PDB file of C-alpha atoms in Angstrom:
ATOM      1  CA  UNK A   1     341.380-185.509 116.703  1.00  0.00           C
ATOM      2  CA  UNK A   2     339.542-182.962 114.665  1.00  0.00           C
ATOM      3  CA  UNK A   3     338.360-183.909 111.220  1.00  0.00           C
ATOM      4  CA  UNK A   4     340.624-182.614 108.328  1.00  0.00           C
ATOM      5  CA  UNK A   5     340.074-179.561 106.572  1.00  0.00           C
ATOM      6  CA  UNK A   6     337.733-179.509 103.489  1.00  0.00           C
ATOM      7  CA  UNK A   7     336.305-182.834 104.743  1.00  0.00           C
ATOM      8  CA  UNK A   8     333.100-183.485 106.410  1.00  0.00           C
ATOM      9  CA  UNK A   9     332.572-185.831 108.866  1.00  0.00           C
ATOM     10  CA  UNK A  10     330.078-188.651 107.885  1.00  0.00           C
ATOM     11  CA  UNK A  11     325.935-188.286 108.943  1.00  0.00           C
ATOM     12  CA  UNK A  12     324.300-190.861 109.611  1.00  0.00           C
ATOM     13  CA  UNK A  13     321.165-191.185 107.223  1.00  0.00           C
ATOM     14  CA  UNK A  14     318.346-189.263 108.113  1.00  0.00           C
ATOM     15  CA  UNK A  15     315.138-191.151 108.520  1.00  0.00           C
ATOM     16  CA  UNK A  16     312.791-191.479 105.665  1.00  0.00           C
ATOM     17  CA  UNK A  17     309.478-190.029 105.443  1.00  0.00           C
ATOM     18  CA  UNK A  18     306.626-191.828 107.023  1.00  0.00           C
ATOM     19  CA  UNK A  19     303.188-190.578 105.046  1.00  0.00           C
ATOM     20  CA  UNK A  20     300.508-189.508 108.074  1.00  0.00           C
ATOM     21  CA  UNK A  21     297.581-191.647 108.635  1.00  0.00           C
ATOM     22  CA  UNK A  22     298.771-194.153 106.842  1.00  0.00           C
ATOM     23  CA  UNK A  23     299.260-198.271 106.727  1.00  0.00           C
ATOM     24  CA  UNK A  24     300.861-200.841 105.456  1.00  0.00           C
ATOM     25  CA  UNK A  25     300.465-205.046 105.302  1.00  0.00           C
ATOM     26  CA  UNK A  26     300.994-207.838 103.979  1.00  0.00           C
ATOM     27  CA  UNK A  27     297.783-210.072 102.192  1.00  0.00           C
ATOM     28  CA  UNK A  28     298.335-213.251 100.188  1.00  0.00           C
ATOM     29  CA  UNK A  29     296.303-213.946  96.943  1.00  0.00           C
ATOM     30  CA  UNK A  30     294.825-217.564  96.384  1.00  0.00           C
ATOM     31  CA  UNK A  31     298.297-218.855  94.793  1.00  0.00           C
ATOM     32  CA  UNK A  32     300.143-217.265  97.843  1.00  0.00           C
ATOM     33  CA  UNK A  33     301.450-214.591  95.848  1.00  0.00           C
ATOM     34  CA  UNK A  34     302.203-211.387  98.497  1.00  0.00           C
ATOM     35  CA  UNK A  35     300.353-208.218  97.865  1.00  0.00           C
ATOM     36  CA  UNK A  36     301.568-205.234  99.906  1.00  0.00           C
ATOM     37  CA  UNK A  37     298.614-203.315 100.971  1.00  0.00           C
ATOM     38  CA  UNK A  38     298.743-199.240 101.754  1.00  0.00           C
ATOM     39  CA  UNK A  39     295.504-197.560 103.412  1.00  0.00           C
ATOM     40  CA  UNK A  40     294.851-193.815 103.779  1.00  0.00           C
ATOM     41  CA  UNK A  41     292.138-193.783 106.829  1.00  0.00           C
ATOM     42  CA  UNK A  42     290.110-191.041 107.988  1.00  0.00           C
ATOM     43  CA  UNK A  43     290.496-189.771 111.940  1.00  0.00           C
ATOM     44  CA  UNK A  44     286.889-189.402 112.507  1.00  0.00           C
ATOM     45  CA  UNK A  45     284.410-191.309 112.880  1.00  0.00           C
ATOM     46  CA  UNK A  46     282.675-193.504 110.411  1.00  0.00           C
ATOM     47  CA  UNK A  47     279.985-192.035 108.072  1.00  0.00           C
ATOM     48  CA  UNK A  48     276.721-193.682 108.716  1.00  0.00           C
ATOM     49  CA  UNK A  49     276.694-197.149 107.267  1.00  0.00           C
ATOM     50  CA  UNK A  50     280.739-196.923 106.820  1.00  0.00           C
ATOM     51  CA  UNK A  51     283.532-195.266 105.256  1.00  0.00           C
ATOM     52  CA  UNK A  52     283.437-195.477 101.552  1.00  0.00           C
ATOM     53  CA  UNK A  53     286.743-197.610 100.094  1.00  0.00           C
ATOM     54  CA  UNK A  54     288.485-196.605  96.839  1.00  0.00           C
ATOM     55  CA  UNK A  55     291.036-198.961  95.753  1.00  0.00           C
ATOM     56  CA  UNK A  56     294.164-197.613  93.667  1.00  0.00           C
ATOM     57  CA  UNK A  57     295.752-199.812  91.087  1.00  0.00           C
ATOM     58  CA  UNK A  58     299.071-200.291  91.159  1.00  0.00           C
ATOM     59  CA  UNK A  59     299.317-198.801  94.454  1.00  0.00           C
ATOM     60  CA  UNK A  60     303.337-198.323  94.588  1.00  0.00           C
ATOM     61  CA  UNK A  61     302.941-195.542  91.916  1.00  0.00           C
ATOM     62  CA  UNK A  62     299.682-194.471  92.658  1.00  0.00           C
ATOM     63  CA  UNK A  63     298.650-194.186  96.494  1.00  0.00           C
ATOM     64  CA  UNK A  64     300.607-191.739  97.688  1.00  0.00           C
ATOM     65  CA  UNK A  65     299.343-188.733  95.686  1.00  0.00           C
ATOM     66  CA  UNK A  66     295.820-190.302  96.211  1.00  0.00           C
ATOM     67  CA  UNK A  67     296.506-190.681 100.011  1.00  0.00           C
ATOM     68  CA  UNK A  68     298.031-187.268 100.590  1.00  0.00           C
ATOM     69  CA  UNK A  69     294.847-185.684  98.494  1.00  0.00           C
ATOM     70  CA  UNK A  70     292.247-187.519 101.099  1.00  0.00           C
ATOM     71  CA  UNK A  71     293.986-186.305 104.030  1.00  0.00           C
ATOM     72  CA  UNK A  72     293.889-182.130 102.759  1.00  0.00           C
ATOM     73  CA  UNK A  73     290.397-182.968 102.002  1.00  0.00           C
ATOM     74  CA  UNK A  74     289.844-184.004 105.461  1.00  0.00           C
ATOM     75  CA  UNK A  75     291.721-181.488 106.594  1.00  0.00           C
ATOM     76  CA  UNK A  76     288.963-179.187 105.419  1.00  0.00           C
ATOM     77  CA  UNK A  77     286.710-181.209 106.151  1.00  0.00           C
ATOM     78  CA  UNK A  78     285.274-181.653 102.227  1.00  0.00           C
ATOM     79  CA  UNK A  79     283.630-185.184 101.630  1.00  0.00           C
ATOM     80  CA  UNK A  80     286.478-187.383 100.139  1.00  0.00           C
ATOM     81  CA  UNK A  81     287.799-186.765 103.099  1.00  0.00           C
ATOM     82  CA  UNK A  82     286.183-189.399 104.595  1.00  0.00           C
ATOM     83  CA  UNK A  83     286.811-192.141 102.271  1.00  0.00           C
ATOM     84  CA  UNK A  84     289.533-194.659 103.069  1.00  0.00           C
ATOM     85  CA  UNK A  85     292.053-195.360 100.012  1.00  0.00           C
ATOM     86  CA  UNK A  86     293.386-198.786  99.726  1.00  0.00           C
ATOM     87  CA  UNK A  87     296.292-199.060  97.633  1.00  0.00           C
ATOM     88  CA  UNK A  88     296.960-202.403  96.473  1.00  0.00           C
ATOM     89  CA  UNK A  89     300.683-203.107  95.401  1.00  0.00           C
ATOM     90  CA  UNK A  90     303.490-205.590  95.585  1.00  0.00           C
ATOM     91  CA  UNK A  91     306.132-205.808  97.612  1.00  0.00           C
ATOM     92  CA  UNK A  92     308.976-203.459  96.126  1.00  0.00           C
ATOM     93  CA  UNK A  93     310.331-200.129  96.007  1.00  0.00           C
ATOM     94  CA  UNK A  94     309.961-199.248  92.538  1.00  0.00           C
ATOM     95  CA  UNK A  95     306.997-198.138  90.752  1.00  0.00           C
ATOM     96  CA  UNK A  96     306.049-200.542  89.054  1.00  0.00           C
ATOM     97  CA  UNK A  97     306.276-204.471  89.502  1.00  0.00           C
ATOM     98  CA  UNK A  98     305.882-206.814  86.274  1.00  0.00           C
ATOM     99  CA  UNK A  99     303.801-209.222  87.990  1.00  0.00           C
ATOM    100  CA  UNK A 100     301.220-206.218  86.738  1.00  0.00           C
ATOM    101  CA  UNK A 101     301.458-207.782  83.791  1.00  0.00           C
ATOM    102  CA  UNK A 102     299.630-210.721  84.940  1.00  0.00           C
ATOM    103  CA  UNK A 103     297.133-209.523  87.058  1.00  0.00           C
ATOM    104  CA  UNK A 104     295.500-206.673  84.975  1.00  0.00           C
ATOM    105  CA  UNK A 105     295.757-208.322  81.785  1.00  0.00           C
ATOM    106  CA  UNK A 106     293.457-211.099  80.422  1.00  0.00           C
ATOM    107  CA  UNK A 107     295.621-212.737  77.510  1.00  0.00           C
ATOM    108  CA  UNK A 108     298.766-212.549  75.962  1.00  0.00           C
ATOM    109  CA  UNK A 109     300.675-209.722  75.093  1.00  0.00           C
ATOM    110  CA  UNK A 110     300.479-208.402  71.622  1.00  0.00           C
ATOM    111  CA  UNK A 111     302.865-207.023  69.441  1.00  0.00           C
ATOM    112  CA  UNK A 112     305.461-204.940  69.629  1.00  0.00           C
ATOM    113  CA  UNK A 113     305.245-205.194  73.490  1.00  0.00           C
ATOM    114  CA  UNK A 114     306.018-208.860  73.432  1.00  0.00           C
ATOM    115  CA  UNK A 115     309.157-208.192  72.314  1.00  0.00           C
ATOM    116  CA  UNK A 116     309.876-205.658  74.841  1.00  0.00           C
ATOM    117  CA  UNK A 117     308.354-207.683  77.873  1.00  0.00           C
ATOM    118  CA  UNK A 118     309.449-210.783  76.969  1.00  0.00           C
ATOM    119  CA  UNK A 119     307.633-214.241  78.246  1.00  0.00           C
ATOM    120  CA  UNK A 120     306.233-212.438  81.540  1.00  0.00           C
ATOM    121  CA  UNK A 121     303.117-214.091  83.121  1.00  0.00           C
ATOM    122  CA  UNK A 122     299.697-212.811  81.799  1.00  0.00           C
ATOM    123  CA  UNK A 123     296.111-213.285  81.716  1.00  0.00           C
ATOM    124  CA  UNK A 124     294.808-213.243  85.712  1.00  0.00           C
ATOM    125  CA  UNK A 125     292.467-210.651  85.648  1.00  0.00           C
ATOM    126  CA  UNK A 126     290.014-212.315  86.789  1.00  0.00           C
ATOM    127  CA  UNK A 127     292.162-214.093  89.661  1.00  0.00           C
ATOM    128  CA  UNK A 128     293.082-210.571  90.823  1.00  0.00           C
ATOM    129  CA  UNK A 129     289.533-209.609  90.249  1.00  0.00           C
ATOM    130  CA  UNK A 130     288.265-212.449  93.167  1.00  0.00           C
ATOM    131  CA  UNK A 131     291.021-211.214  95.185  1.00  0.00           C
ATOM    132  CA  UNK A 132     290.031-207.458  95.750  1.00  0.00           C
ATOM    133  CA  UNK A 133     286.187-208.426  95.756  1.00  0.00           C
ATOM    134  CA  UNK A 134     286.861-211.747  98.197  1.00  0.00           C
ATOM    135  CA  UNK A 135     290.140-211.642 100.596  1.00  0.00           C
ATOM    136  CA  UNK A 136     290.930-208.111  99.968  1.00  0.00           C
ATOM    137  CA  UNK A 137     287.596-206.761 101.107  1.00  0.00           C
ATOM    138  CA  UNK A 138     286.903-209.157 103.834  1.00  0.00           C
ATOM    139  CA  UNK A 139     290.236-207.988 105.000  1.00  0.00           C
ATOM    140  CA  UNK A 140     289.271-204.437 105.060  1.00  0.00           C
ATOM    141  CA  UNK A 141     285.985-205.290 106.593  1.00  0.00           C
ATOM    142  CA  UNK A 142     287.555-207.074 109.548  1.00  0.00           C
ATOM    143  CA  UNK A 143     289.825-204.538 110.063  1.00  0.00           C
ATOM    144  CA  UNK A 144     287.987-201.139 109.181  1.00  0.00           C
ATOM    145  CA  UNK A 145     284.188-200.189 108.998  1.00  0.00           C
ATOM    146  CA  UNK A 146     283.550-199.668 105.916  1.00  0.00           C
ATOM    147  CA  UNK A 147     280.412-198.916 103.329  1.00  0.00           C
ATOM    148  CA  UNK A 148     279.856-202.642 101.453  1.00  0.00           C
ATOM    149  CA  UNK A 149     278.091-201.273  98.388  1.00  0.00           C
ATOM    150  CA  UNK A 150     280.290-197.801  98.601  1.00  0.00           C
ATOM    151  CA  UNK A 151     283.235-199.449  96.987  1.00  0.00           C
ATOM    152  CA  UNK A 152     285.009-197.935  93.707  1.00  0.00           C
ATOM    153  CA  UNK A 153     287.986-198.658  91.880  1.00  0.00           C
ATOM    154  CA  UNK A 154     290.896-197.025  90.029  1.00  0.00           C
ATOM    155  CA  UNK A 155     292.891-197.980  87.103  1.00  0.00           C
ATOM    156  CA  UNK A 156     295.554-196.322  84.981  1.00  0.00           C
ATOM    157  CA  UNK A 157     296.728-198.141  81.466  1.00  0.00           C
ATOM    158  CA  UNK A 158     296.974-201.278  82.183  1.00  0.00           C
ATOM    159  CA  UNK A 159     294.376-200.817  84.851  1.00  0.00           C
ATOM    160  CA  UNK A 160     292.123-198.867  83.278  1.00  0.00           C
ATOM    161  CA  UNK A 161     291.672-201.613  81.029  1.00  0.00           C
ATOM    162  CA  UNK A 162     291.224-203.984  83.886  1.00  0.00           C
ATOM    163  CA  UNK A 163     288.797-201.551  85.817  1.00  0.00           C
ATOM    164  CA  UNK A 164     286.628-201.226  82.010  1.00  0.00           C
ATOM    165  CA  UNK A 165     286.969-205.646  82.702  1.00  0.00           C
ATOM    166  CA  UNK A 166     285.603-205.496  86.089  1.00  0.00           C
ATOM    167  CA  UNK A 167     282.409-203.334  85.179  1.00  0.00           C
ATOM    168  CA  UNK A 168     281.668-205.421  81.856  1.00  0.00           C
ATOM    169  CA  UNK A 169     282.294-208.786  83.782  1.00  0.00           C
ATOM    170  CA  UNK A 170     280.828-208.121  87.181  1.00  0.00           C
ATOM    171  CA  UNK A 171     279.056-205.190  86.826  1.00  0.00           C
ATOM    172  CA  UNK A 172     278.171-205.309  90.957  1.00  0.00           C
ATOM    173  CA  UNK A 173     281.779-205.934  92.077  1.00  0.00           C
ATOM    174  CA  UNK A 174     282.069-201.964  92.355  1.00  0.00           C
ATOM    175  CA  UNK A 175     279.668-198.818  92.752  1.00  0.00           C
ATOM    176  CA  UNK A 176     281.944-196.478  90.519  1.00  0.00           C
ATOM    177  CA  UNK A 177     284.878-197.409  87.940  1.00  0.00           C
ATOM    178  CA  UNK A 178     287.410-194.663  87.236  1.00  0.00           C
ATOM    179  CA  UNK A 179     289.679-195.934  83.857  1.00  0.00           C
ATOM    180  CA  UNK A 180     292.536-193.123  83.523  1.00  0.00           C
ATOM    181  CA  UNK A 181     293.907-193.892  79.923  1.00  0.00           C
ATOM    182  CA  UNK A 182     292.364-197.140  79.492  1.00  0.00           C
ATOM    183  CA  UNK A 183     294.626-199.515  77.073  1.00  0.00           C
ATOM    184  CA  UNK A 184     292.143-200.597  75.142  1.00  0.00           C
ATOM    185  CA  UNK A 185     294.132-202.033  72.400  1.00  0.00           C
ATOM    186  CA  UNK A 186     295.792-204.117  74.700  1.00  0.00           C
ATOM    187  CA  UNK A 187     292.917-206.710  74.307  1.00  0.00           C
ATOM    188  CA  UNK A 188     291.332-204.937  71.183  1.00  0.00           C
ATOM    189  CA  UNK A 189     288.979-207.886  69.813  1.00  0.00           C
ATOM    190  CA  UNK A 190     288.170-208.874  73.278  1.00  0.00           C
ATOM    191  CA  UNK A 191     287.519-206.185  74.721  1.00  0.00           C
ATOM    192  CA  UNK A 192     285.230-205.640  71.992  1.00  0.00           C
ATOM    193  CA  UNK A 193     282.739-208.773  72.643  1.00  0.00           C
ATOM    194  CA  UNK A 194     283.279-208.104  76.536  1.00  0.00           C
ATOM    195  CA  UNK A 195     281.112-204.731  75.516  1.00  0.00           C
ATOM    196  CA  UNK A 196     278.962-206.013  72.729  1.00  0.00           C
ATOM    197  CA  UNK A 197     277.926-209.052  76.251  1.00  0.00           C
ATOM    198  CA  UNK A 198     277.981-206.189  78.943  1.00  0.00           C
ATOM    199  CA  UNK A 199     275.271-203.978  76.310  1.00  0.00           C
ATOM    200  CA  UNK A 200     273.335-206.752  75.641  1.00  0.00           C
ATOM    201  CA  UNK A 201     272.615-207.661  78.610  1.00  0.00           C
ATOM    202  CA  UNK A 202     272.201-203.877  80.223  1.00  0.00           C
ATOM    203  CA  UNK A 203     269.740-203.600  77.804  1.00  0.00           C
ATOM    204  CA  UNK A 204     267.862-206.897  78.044  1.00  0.00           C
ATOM    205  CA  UNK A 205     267.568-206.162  81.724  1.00  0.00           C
ATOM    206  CA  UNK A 206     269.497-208.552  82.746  1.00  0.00           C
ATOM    207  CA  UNK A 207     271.772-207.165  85.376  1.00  0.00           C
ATOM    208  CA  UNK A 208     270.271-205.944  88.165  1.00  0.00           C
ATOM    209  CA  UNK A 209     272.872-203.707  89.187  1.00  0.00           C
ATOM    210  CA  UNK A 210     275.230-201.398  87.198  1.00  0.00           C
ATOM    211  CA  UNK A 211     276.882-198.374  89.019  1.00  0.00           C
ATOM    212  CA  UNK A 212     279.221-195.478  87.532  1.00  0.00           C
ATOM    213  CA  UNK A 213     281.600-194.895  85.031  1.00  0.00           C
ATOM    214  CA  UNK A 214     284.557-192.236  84.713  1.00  0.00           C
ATOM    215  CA  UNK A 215     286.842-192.416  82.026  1.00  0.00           C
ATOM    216  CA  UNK A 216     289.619-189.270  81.754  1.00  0.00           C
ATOM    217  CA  UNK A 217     292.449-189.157  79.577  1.00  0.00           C
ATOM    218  CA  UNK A 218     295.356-186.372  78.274  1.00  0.00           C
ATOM    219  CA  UNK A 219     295.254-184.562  74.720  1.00  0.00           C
ATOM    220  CA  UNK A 220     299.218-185.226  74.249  1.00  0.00           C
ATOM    221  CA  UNK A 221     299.142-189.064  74.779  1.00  0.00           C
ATOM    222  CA  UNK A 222     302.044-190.297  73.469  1.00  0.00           C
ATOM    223  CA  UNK A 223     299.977-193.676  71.907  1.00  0.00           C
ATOM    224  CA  UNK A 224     297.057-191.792  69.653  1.00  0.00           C
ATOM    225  CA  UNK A 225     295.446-195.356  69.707  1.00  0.00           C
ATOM    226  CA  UNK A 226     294.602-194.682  73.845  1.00  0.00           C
ATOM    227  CA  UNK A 227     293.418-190.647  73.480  1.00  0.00           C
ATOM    228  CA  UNK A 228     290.999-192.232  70.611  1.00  0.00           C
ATOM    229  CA  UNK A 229     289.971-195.461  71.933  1.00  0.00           C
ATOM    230  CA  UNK A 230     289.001-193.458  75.033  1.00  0.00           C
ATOM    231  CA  UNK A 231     286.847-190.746  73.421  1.00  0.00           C
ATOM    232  CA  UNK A 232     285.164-193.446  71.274  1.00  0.00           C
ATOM    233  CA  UNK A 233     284.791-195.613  74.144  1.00  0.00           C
ATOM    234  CA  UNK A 234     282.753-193.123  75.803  1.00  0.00           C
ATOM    235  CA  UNK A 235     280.808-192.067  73.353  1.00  0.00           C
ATOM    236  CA  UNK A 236     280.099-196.077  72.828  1.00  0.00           C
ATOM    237  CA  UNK A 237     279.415-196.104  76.797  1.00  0.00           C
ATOM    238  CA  UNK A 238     276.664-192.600  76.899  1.00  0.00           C
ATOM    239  CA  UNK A 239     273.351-194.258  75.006  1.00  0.00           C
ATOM    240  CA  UNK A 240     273.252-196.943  78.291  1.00  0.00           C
ATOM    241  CA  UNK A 241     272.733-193.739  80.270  1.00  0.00           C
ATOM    242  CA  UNK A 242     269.216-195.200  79.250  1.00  0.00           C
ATOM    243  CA  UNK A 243     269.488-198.300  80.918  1.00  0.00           C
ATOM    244  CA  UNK A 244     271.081-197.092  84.155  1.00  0.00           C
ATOM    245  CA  UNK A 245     274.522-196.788  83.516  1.00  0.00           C
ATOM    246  CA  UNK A 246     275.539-192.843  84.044  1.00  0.00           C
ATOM    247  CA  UNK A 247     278.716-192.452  82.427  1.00  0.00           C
ATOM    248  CA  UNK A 248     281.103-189.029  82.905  1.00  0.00           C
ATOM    249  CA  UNK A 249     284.443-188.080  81.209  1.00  0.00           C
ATOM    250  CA  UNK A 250     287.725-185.384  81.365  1.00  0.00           C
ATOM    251  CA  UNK A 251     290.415-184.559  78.751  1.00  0.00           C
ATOM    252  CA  UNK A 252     293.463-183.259  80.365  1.00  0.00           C
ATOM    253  CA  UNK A 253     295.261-180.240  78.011  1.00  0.00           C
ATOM    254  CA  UNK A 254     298.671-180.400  78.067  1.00  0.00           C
ATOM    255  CA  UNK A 255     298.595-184.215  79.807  1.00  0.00           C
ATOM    256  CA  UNK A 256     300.702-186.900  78.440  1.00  0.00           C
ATOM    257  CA  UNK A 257     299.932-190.764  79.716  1.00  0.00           C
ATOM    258  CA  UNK A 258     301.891-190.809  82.422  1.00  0.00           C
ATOM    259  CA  UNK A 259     300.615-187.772  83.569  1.00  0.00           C
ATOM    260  CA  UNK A 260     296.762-188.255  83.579  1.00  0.00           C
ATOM    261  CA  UNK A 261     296.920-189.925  87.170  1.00  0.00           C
ATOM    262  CA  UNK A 262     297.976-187.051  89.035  1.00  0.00           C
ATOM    263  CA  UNK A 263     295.334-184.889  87.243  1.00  0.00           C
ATOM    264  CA  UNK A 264     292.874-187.281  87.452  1.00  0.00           C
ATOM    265  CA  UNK A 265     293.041-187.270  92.008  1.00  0.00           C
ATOM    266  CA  UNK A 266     290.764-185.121  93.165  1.00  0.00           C
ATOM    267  CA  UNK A 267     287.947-185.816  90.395  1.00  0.00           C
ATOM    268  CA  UNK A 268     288.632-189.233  91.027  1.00  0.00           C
ATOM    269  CA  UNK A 269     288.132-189.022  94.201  1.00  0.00           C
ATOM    270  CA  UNK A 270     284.974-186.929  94.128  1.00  0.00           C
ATOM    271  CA  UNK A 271     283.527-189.251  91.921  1.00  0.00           C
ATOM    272  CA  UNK A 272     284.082-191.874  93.920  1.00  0.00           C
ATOM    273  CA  UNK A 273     282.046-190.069  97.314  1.00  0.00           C
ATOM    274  CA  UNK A 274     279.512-189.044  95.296  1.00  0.00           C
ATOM    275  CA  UNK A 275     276.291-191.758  96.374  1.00  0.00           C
ATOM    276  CA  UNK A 276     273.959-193.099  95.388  1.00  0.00           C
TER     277      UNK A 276
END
C-alpha cells in the first residue's frame, strides 16, 4: 500500500562525512585518562629526515579546518602540505571537553570564571605537557616517520597560554609555538615569573636550545585584557630576538576570539614548515 498523500515515507540516515586522509585512535595518558587522537597525513612520501608534526590543541574544535587546509596545500603541492597534523582531543562530539580545564591550565581558576566553571579539575599542564612530548610522540614515531626536532605546537585561549608554558618551561619540547589569543590573565602573576625565569636564563646562556614563536590575535576580542596582553607580550618577547629566540606576530581586523583560529590556519601552518 502506497504511502498517504502529503506524507513522506521515512529515509534512512544518510552516512556522515568521513574527512579524507584522515585518522583516528585512542591513547591513554599516565592516569589512564583517554585522549582521542585525529591525524591529517600526507600521501607522498616522507621529506628527507621525516614529515614535520604540528599538534592542534583541543583537537575536536580545531583539527578539522587545520586538516582540510594541509590536504589543499598538498593538493598543490605547496610545503605544509607535507606536514602531518595531529589533533589531540577527548573522546566526545562536542567542541569542547572540560577536562581542558585541567590539562592546559596550571592552577586554579580565578575569578569570575570560578563561578561559572564550578570545582572542575585544574592545574596538569605539565602532566599533559609529558604526555605529547613522551607517549604521544613515541606513538607517532612508531606509527609514522616523522621529523624529531620538526615538531610545533598550537594553542588557542586556554592553549595559547599552555603553548606560551611549554616554550618558557621546556624551551626544547617544540621547534615553533603558535599561541592564538593567549589567556594570559588566566595565570597573570605566574605567568609573569615563568617569563622573568625563561629571560633570565635565555640571556645567561643557559638553554641551549630555543626555537620560534608566533603569537596572532583579533582587534574585536571580546576580553580587551587578551588583545592587550598579547601585543604587550610580544613586544616583551622581540629584544630575545638577540639571544636566539625569533619571535613573529598577526592582528586579525574584524576577528573576535573565537574567530582568530580559523584565520590563524594557513600562517600557522606555514610557520610551522618553515626550518631551520
Amino acid at each position: 500500500m502506497g504511502a498517504s498523500p502529503g506524507f513522506a515515507q521515512a529515509q534512512p540516515p544518510a552516512p556522515g562525512y568521513v574527512m579524507p586522509d584522515t585518522e583516528t585512535w585512542e591513547l591513554k595518558g599516565a592516569d589512564g585518562y583517554p585522549y582521542q587522537i585525529f591525524v591529517s597525513k600526507p600521501a607522498g612520501p616522507a621529506p628527507e629526515g621525516g614529515y614535520p608534526v604540528l599538534y592542534v590543541l583541543d583537537g575536536n574544535a580545531m583539527f578539522a579546518g587545520f586538516a582540510e587546509t594541509r590536504r589543499m596545500h598538498e593538493y598543490m603541492k605547496a610545503d605544509p602540505g607535507k606536514t602531518i597534523v595531529v589533533g589531540v582531543g577527548y573522546k566526545t562530539d562536542k567542541a569542547y571537553d572540560i577536562r581542558r580545564l585541567y590539562d592546559l591550565t596550571g592552577g586554579p581558576t580565578p575569578p569570575p570564571w570560578d563561578v561559572e566553571l564550578g570545582k572542575a579539575p585544574t592545574g596538569g599542564w605539565d602532566k599533559f605537557l609529558d604526555f605529547l612530548t613522551g607517549p604521544l610522540r613515541s606513538e607517532l614515531d612508531r606509527r609514522y616517520t616523522i621529523h624529531r626536532g620538526r615538531q610545533s605546537l598550537f594553542g588557542h585561549s586556554l592553549g595559547g597560554l599552555f603553548a606560551i608554558h611549554s616554550l618558557f618551561t621546556r624551551p626544547d619540547a617544540f621547534h615553533t609555538v603558535i599561541a592564538a589569543s593567549p589567556s594570559l590573565f588566566w595565570h597573570d602573576r605566574l605567568m609573569q615569573k615563568e617569563e622573568r625565569e625563561f629571560a633570565a636564563r635565555l640571556q645567561s646562556g643557559k638553554i641551549d636550545k630555543v626555537g620560534r614563536l608566533m603569537v596572532v590575535w583579533g582587534e574585536r576580542e571580546e576580553t580587551i585584557l587578551e588583545r592587550w596582553d598579547a601585543e604587550a607580550f610580544v613586544r616583551r618577547m622581540e629584544p630575545l630576538s638577540a639571544y636566539g629566540l625569533r619571535t613573529r606576530h598577526e592582528a586579525y581586523d574584524d576577528e573576535v576570539h573565537i574567530t582568530v583560529p580559523s584565520r590563524a590556519v594557513t600562517s600557522t601552518l606555514r610557520f610551522a614548515f618553515t626550518w631551520p
